[in-house]
């Protein structure tokens, strides 16, 4: 019989306080096959680990069981210890007698009994473990970044500067994301374009970065280190190499549609450049707006183009790329204002959202930086800002806090005062969340220097009255009803995951949280990793974030991607599913349930791709015939573990 | 009205042209009245085929045996097998296709609609005839059952003689076939789960007593498993002595065969056997009722499966055996699954 050594940790008094560890050791010593059993105050300490190594050598142990805390904490520690003692790492198993025993029980004698059973079951399991070696695969040392906003740009730059090739995919005609639409940024009020455009230029000219705008990720297959990506490159119908930006085409285009970059405050033509500093600097023909790609339908733009840059025959292309890591920086969109009927959005031209207000403040915006009412182009003298519009309202809208609205509303009010000196800004707020370097001081500045009036309460209704907007609200500090006759209302809309991000997440099999943001692997310890290994998260795709946070997360994601790309080979846990072909009937239920697409039909049976398999065991639980089992957690092992627990 | 003649003609033609290997159908039983399965290899034997309300067997079980046979043969005859199916039987074929156990090209399906009839329940019939032996049972043109005995001819409404499952049937005509006879009459079933509901109305303790009494009878002859078209596993997880061994099965694998239950037909072991079997049939059982018919101890096995059929329908909107392309119940997951049953 295999020789097993059992090591019981006191974990100070964490375990020993509730479990009689000496008794557990005595009981285990009697268990068949156990040739060594001892307890120690801190098994994970250096002397503790040395006890294990010594025992392996002296008692010639085949297997090691450490009865201690959860395997998530110290399985690796003790497996490495066993390896140092000369054993295969799978010859070591953890019996969790802390989280699953001492911490949840009070009665010492029953807890001791339970700890004994848990440990015995681990002895039975380890005895039947296979000595496995890690599966190794080569790494494709390139990365894909999805989303060309500030987070995506930063991640691509960091990866490029680390010496790895990067493909940066952006669905819009230009990179820049929402940040390029902003006027100034809090808390320093530096111009958003001025700080972003150099980065845009840098990333577009970076020798390691391949920029693909107006493109969308269609499909991702493969696994960490070896993803295969299909990217759809939509036709712009304009050859950027030939286009000399003469702008003649827009002058002749007869079609006008709302300008997305200006959030509908102005119009654009069917052929357009999103904004003058767009990268790539080229025009795009919006096929949805264009009357038809043939001279008979219109053809005016092609007629006036001297350099013949317009090519109606351009076709969508599917480009296939291979990458080792993927960073998702798909960003956000504002919560649909159609949901905010009580604030009259869509009904009244002078009810705007935060991004529209940014455009009004922006020197490059539709009003060239003058704050004017969209309805009559007059300067608004009283402006009401409504915070938490759609946020923090679990009954009707989004339950979460959109995090940046307190700060940007303070900024908006401040910018407004800088443009309209005799104006008055009112801000309705629930409370002010200004955690961040220089943030609280910024809000104070808005109040003290710019005389912004903060009103604590919610707005119940906004309606039009004699050309003005009546805002009804309540000041919860005084308990009084408030009525403000305003010229303009600005809603700090909640942030939502970007349109299309959820479909993309489904294609990539990325987990999403309850609000549809991409879920991180661990909220505290793995905040930039997704649940799928090799895929990382950056920016507002994961949760509402401001610029510095998005940038730091992007750099974090890039650093995490580098930990993969810098390897020659990757090692994968060998505890994967295995098909027992004499039992398999090829019904394919496991193929359907596998969350990693690791199982495929083959010759009337199924086959496991060991590199894709994460050993989750879903297949094993689904199979009616027990024809697929996870290595080192076979049904036989489970059966023996149950037997050991039942005292058999 | 379903006419066996059309199907016979087709079967004869297929056999004559050698397009099918053989036909599985029903022939007059040796006891005079109950139809029994027949395998017909020669066109001239097609005459033996019959169709009446005593054709109770779900012949699709024989497809499982056919597959096994083919696997054993070195040079198997890969021609399809002709098979007569009722509505319920056709759904069994759909599940076999869904689970990729057989290929659509393996079968030539000769479907017959039960129309407003179904198959008779032997027990009900025996009670009605008070021990007299029927000679012939037919579906009358007014939807009644006409029973001929040695000295008289009696008519009964279908409700009085049909099997319980037929009265709860929602697929009384084949859902898949290559040729079909009879009309696709949709009949209204007021309480598709009436029998289960009756069972559920029993107080818990009484229900427990009932099942204990029933399952205590079980001698674990495995007739229910043997007759079931879905019980096609080579090795049954709840049968400790049945072991699928192939040329590459190692001694270790044989030794590692987990004995989840004991061989002995004791109460606790019987419970595990029947409950595991029921769970393994969830989303797969098409309610052909063969398990219950085959049981020599008259254990109402069907209720267990019917209960799970209802759970699948009510919790997940899942109906078995209508679409071979749909993912099976236990392997499908919807993002909007409320998971109410966990809370």
mmCIF file with all atom_site columns, C-alpha atoms in Angstrom, chain A residues 472-580:
data_model
loop_
_atom_site.group_PDB
_atom_site.id
_atom_site.type_symbol
_atom_site.label_atom_id
_atom_site.label_alt_id
_atom_site.label_comp_id
_atom_site.label_asym_id
_atom_site.label_entity_id
_atom_site.label_seq_id
_atom_site.pdbx_PDB_ins_code
_atom_site.Cartn_x
_atom_site.Cartn_y
_atom_site.Cartn_z
_atom_site.occupancy
_atom_site.B_iso_or_equiv
_atom_site.pdbx_formal_charge
_atom_site.auth_seq_id
_atom_site.auth_comp_id
_atom_site.auth_asym_id
_atom_site.auth_atom_id
_atom_site.pdbx_PDB_model_num
ATOM 1   C CA . UNK A 1 472 ? -39.454 70.976 -9.325  1.00 0.00 ? 472 UNK A CA 1
ATOM 2   C CA . UNK A 1 473 ? -37.464 69.407 -6.574  1.00 0.00 ? 473 UNK A CA 1
ATOM 3   C CA . UNK A 1 474 ? -37.114 69.135 -2.874  1.00 0.00 ? 474 UNK A CA 1
ATOM 4   C CA . UNK A 1 475 ? -34.313 70.304 -0.627  1.00 0.00 ? 475 UNK A CA 1
ATOM 5   C CA . UNK A 1 476 ? -34.048 67.495 1.879   1.00 0.00 ? 476 UNK A CA 1
ATOM 6   C CA . UNK A 1 477 ? -31.903 69.595 4.235   1.00 0.00 ? 477 UNK A CA 1
ATOM 7   C CA . UNK A 1 478 ? -34.586 72.209 4.776   1.00 0.00 ? 478 UNK A CA 1
ATOM 8   C CA . UNK A 1 479 ? -37.484 69.991 3.803   1.00 0.00 ? 479 UNK A CA 1
ATOM 9   C CA . UNK A 1 480 ? -38.754 72.658 1.445   1.00 0.00 ? 480 UNK A CA 1
ATOM 10  C CA . UNK A 1 481 ? -40.082 72.274 -2.046  1.00 0.00 ? 481 UNK A CA 1
ATOM 11  C CA . UNK A 1 482 ? -38.001 74.062 -4.595  1.00 0.00 ? 482 UNK A CA 1
ATOM 12  C CA . UNK A 1 483 ? -39.022 75.467 -7.926  1.00 0.00 ? 483 UNK A CA 1
ATOM 13  C CA . UNK A 1 484 ? -36.340 76.819 -10.212 1.00 0.00 ? 484 UNK A CA 1
ATOM 14  C CA . UNK A 1 485 ? -37.019 78.510 -13.489 1.00 0.00 ? 485 UNK A CA 1
ATOM 15  C CA . UNK A 1 486 ? -34.028 77.493 -15.545 1.00 0.00 ? 486 UNK A CA 1
ATOM 16  C CA . UNK A 1 487 ? -32.787 78.141 -19.027 1.00 0.00 ? 487 UNK A CA 1
ATOM 17  C CA . UNK A 1 488 ? -31.065 74.816 -19.332 1.00 0.00 ? 488 UNK A CA 1
ATOM 18  C CA . UNK A 1 489 ? -31.053 71.459 -17.532 1.00 0.00 ? 489 UNK A CA 1
ATOM 19  C CA . UNK A 1 490 ? -28.101 69.083 -17.661 1.00 0.00 ? 490 UNK A CA 1
ATOM 20  C CA . UNK A 1 491 ? -28.567 65.458 -16.634 1.00 0.00 ? 491 UNK A CA 1
ATOM 21  C CA . UNK A 1 492 ? -25.615 63.509 -15.237 1.00 0.00 ? 492 UNK A CA 1
ATOM 22  C CA . UNK A 1 493 ? -26.704 60.269 -16.859 1.00 0.00 ? 493 UNK A CA 1
ATOM 23  C CA . UNK A 1 494 ? -25.647 56.936 -15.450 1.00 0.00 ? 494 UNK A CA 1
ATOM 24  C CA . UNK A 1 495 ? -22.888 55.030 -17.228 1.00 0.00 ? 495 UNK A CA 1
ATOM 25  C CA . UNK A 1 496 ? -23.791 51.792 -18.967 1.00 0.00 ? 496 UNK A CA 1
ATOM 26  C CA . UNK A 1 497 ? -21.603 49.226 -20.703 1.00 0.00 ? 497 UNK A CA 1
ATOM 27  C CA . UNK A 1 498 ? -21.020 50.325 -24.296 1.00 0.00 ? 498 UNK A CA 1
ATOM 28  C CA . UNK A 1 499 ? -23.505 49.262 -26.908 1.00 0.00 ? 499 UNK A CA 1
ATOM 29  C CA . UNK A 1 500 ? -22.466 45.938 -28.388 1.00 0.00 ? 500 UNK A CA 1
ATOM 30  C CA . UNK A 1 501 ? -20.143 45.141 -25.485 1.00 0.00 ? 501 UNK A CA 1
ATOM 31  C CA . UNK A 1 502 ? -22.521 42.525 -24.125 1.00 0.00 ? 502 UNK A CA 1
ATOM 32  C CA . UNK A 1 503 ? -22.777 40.713 -27.445 1.00 0.00 ? 503 UNK A CA 1
ATOM 33  C CA . UNK A 1 504 ? -19.003 40.790 -27.678 1.00 0.00 ? 504 UNK A CA 1
ATOM 34  C CA . UNK A 1 505 ? -18.728 39.442 -24.145 1.00 0.00 ? 505 UNK A CA 1
ATOM 35  C CA . UNK A 1 506 ? -20.990 36.561 -25.104 1.00 0.00 ? 506 UNK A CA 1
ATOM 36  C CA . UNK A 1 507 ? -18.885 35.794 -28.167 1.00 0.00 ? 507 UNK A CA 1
ATOM 37  C CA . UNK A 1 508 ? -15.762 35.810 -26.045 1.00 0.00 ? 508 UNK A CA 1
ATOM 38  C CA . UNK A 1 509 ? -17.525 33.882 -23.277 1.00 0.00 ? 509 UNK A CA 1
ATOM 39  C CA . UNK A 1 510 ? -16.618 36.552 -20.783 1.00 0.00 ? 510 UNK A CA 1
ATOM 40  C CA . UNK A 1 511 ? -18.649 36.769 -17.624 1.00 0.00 ? 511 UNK A CA 1
ATOM 41  C CA . UNK A 1 512 ? -20.680 39.884 -16.990 1.00 0.00 ? 512 UNK A CA 1
ATOM 42  C CA . UNK A 1 513 ? -21.889 41.271 -13.700 1.00 0.00 ? 513 UNK A CA 1
ATOM 43  C CA . UNK A 1 514 ? -25.556 41.921 -12.961 1.00 0.00 ? 514 UNK A CA 1
ATOM 44  C CA . UNK A 1 515 ? -25.360 45.313 -14.644 1.00 0.00 ? 515 UNK A CA 1
ATOM 45  C CA . UNK A 1 516 ? -23.740 44.013 -17.808 1.00 0.00 ? 516 UNK A CA 1
ATOM 46  C CA . UNK A 1 517 ? -20.239 45.304 -17.096 1.00 0.00 ? 517 UNK A CA 1
ATOM 47  C CA . UNK A 1 518 ? -17.455 42.794 -17.718 1.00 0.00 ? 518 UNK A CA 1
ATOM 48  C CA . UNK A 1 519 ? -16.770 40.804 -14.588 1.00 0.00 ? 519 UNK A CA 1
ATOM 49  C CA . UNK A 1 520 ? -13.318 40.697 -13.058 1.00 0.00 ? 520 UNK A CA 1
ATOM 50  C CA . UNK A 1 521 ? -11.861 37.426 -11.780 1.00 0.00 ? 521 UNK A CA 1
ATOM 51  C CA . UNK A 1 522 ? -11.728 38.675 -8.204  1.00 0.00 ? 522 UNK A CA 1
ATOM 52  C CA . UNK A 1 523 ? -13.049 42.044 -7.034  1.00 0.00 ? 523 UNK A CA 1
ATOM 53  C CA . UNK A 1 524 ? -10.034 42.758 -4.873  1.00 0.00 ? 524 UNK A CA 1
ATOM 54  C CA . UNK A 1 525 ? -7.109  40.591 -5.832  1.00 0.00 ? 525 UNK A CA 1
ATOM 55  C CA . UNK A 1 526 ? -7.620  40.158 -9.572  1.00 0.00 ? 526 UNK A CA 1
ATOM 56  C CA . UNK A 1 527 ? -9.348  43.355 -10.651 1.00 0.00 ? 527 UNK A CA 1
ATOM 57  C CA . UNK A 1 528 ? -7.929  43.537 -14.185 1.00 0.00 ? 528 UNK A CA 1
ATOM 58  C CA . UNK A 1 529 ? -8.223  39.874 -15.094 1.00 0.00 ? 529 UNK A CA 1
ATOM 59  C CA . UNK A 1 530 ? -11.372 38.413 -16.557 1.00 0.00 ? 530 UNK A CA 1
ATOM 60  C CA . UNK A 1 531 ? -12.626 34.997 -15.578 1.00 0.00 ? 531 UNK A CA 1
ATOM 61  C CA . UNK A 1 532 ? -11.232 33.640 -18.845 1.00 0.00 ? 532 UNK A CA 1
ATOM 62  C CA . UNK A 1 533 ? -7.505  33.308 -18.640 1.00 0.00 ? 533 UNK A CA 1
ATOM 63  C CA . UNK A 1 534 ? -5.618  35.405 -21.150 1.00 0.00 ? 534 UNK A CA 1
ATOM 64  C CA . UNK A 1 535 ? -8.335  38.055 -21.331 1.00 0.00 ? 535 UNK A CA 1
ATOM 65  C CA . UNK A 1 536 ? -7.980  41.259 -19.358 1.00 0.00 ? 536 UNK A CA 1
ATOM 66  C CA . UNK A 1 537 ? -10.201 44.221 -18.625 1.00 0.00 ? 537 UNK A CA 1
ATOM 67  C CA . UNK A 1 538 ? -9.453  47.909 -18.865 1.00 0.00 ? 538 UNK A CA 1
ATOM 68  C CA . UNK A 1 539 ? -11.460 51.048 -18.335 1.00 0.00 ? 539 UNK A CA 1
ATOM 69  C CA . UNK A 1 540 ? -15.179 51.611 -18.047 1.00 0.00 ? 540 UNK A CA 1
ATOM 70  C CA . UNK A 1 541 ? -15.958 48.237 -19.642 1.00 0.00 ? 541 UNK A CA 1
ATOM 71  C CA . UNK A 1 542 ? -15.478 46.771 -16.187 1.00 0.00 ? 542 UNK A CA 1
ATOM 72  C CA . UNK A 1 543 ? -17.227 49.456 -14.127 1.00 0.00 ? 543 UNK A CA 1
ATOM 73  C CA . UNK A 1 544 ? -17.764 53.221 -14.209 1.00 0.00 ? 544 UNK A CA 1
ATOM 74  C CA . UNK A 1 545 ? -14.397 54.930 -13.943 1.00 0.00 ? 545 UNK A CA 1
ATOM 75  C CA . UNK A 1 546 ? -12.766 58.283 -14.438 1.00 0.00 ? 546 UNK A CA 1
ATOM 76  C CA . UNK A 1 547 ? -9.786  58.880 -16.706 1.00 0.00 ? 547 UNK A CA 1
ATOM 77  C CA . UNK A 1 548 ? -6.922  58.319 -14.223 1.00 0.00 ? 548 UNK A CA 1
ATOM 78  C CA . UNK A 1 549 ? -8.519  55.072 -13.064 1.00 0.00 ? 549 UNK A CA 1
ATOM 79  C CA . UNK A 1 550 ? -9.111  53.890 -16.621 1.00 0.00 ? 550 UNK A CA 1
ATOM 80  C CA . UNK A 1 551 ? -5.517  54.668 -17.524 1.00 0.00 ? 551 UNK A CA 1
ATOM 81  C CA . UNK A 1 552 ? -4.064  52.902 -14.503 1.00 0.00 ? 552 UNK A CA 1
ATOM 82  C CA . UNK A 1 553 ? -6.242  49.859 -15.082 1.00 0.00 ? 553 UNK A CA 1
ATOM 83  C CA . UNK A 1 554 ? -5.171  49.824 -18.725 1.00 0.00 ? 554 UNK A CA 1
ATOM 84  C CA . UNK A 1 555 ? -1.523  49.831 -17.701 1.00 0.00 ? 555 UNK A CA 1
ATOM 85  C CA . UNK A 1 556 ? -2.320  47.100 -15.186 1.00 0.00 ? 556 UNK A CA 1
ATOM 86  C CA . UNK A 1 557 ? -4.016  45.017 -17.859 1.00 0.00 ? 557 UNK A CA 1
ATOM 87  C CA . UNK A 1 558 ? -1.054  45.540 -20.182 1.00 0.00 ? 558 UNK A CA 1
ATOM 88  C CA . UNK A 1 559 ? 1.327   44.420 -17.441 1.00 0.00 ? 559 UNK A CA 1
ATOM 89  C CA . UNK A 1 560 ? -0.815  41.334 -16.858 1.00 0.00 ? 560 UNK A CA 1
ATOM 90  C CA . UNK A 1 561 ? -0.820  40.590 -20.588 1.00 0.00 ? 561 UNK A CA 1
ATOM 91  C CA . UNK A 1 562 ? 2.971   40.910 -20.596 1.00 0.00 ? 562 UNK A CA 1
ATOM 92  C CA . UNK A 1 563 ? 3.181   38.169 -17.949 1.00 0.00 ? 563 UNK A CA 1
ATOM 93  C CA . UNK A 1 564 ? 1.807   35.865 -20.653 1.00 0.00 ? 564 UNK A CA 1
ATOM 94  C CA . UNK A 1 565 ? 3.484   37.332 -23.721 1.00 0.00 ? 565 UNK A CA 1
ATOM 95  C CA . UNK A 1 566 ? 6.910   37.333 -22.107 1.00 0.00 ? 566 UNK A CA 1
ATOM 96  C CA . UNK A 1 567 ? 6.813   33.549 -21.709 1.00 0.00 ? 567 UNK A CA 1
ATOM 97  C CA . UNK A 1 568 ? 8.193   31.109 -24.260 1.00 0.00 ? 568 UNK A CA 1
ATOM 98  C CA . UNK A 1 569 ? 5.638   28.512 -23.202 1.00 0.00 ? 569 UNK A CA 1
ATOM 99  C CA . UNK A 1 570 ? 2.620   28.485 -20.948 1.00 0.00 ? 570 UNK A CA 1
ATOM 100 C CA . UNK A 1 571 ? 1.853   25.773 -18.464 1.00 0.00 ? 571 UNK A CA 1
ATOM 101 C CA . UNK A 1 572 ? -1.630  24.520 -17.944 1.00 0.00 ? 572 UNK A CA 1
ATOM 102 C CA . UNK A 1 573 ? -2.998  22.465 -15.095 1.00 0.00 ? 573 UNK A CA 1
ATOM 103 C CA . UNK A 1 574 ? -3.172  18.788 -16.093 1.00 0.00 ? 574 UNK A CA 1
ATOM 104 C CA . UNK A 1 575 ? -6.265  18.113 -13.992 1.00 0.00 ? 575 UNK A CA 1
ATOM 105 C CA . UNK A 1 576 ? -8.434  18.086 -17.075 1.00 0.00 ? 576 UNK A CA 1
ATOM 106 C CA . UNK A 1 577 ? -11.390 15.997 -18.170 1.00 0.00 ? 577 UNK A CA 1
ATOM 107 C CA . UNK A 1 578 ? -10.762 12.573 -19.608 1.00 0.00 ? 578 UNK A CA 1
ATOM 108 C CA . UNK A 1 579 ? -13.162 10.529 -21.729 1.00 0.00 ? 579 UNK A CA 1
ATOM 109 C CA . UNK A 1 580 ? -13.692 6.876  -20.873 1.00 0.00 ? 580 UNK A CA 1
#
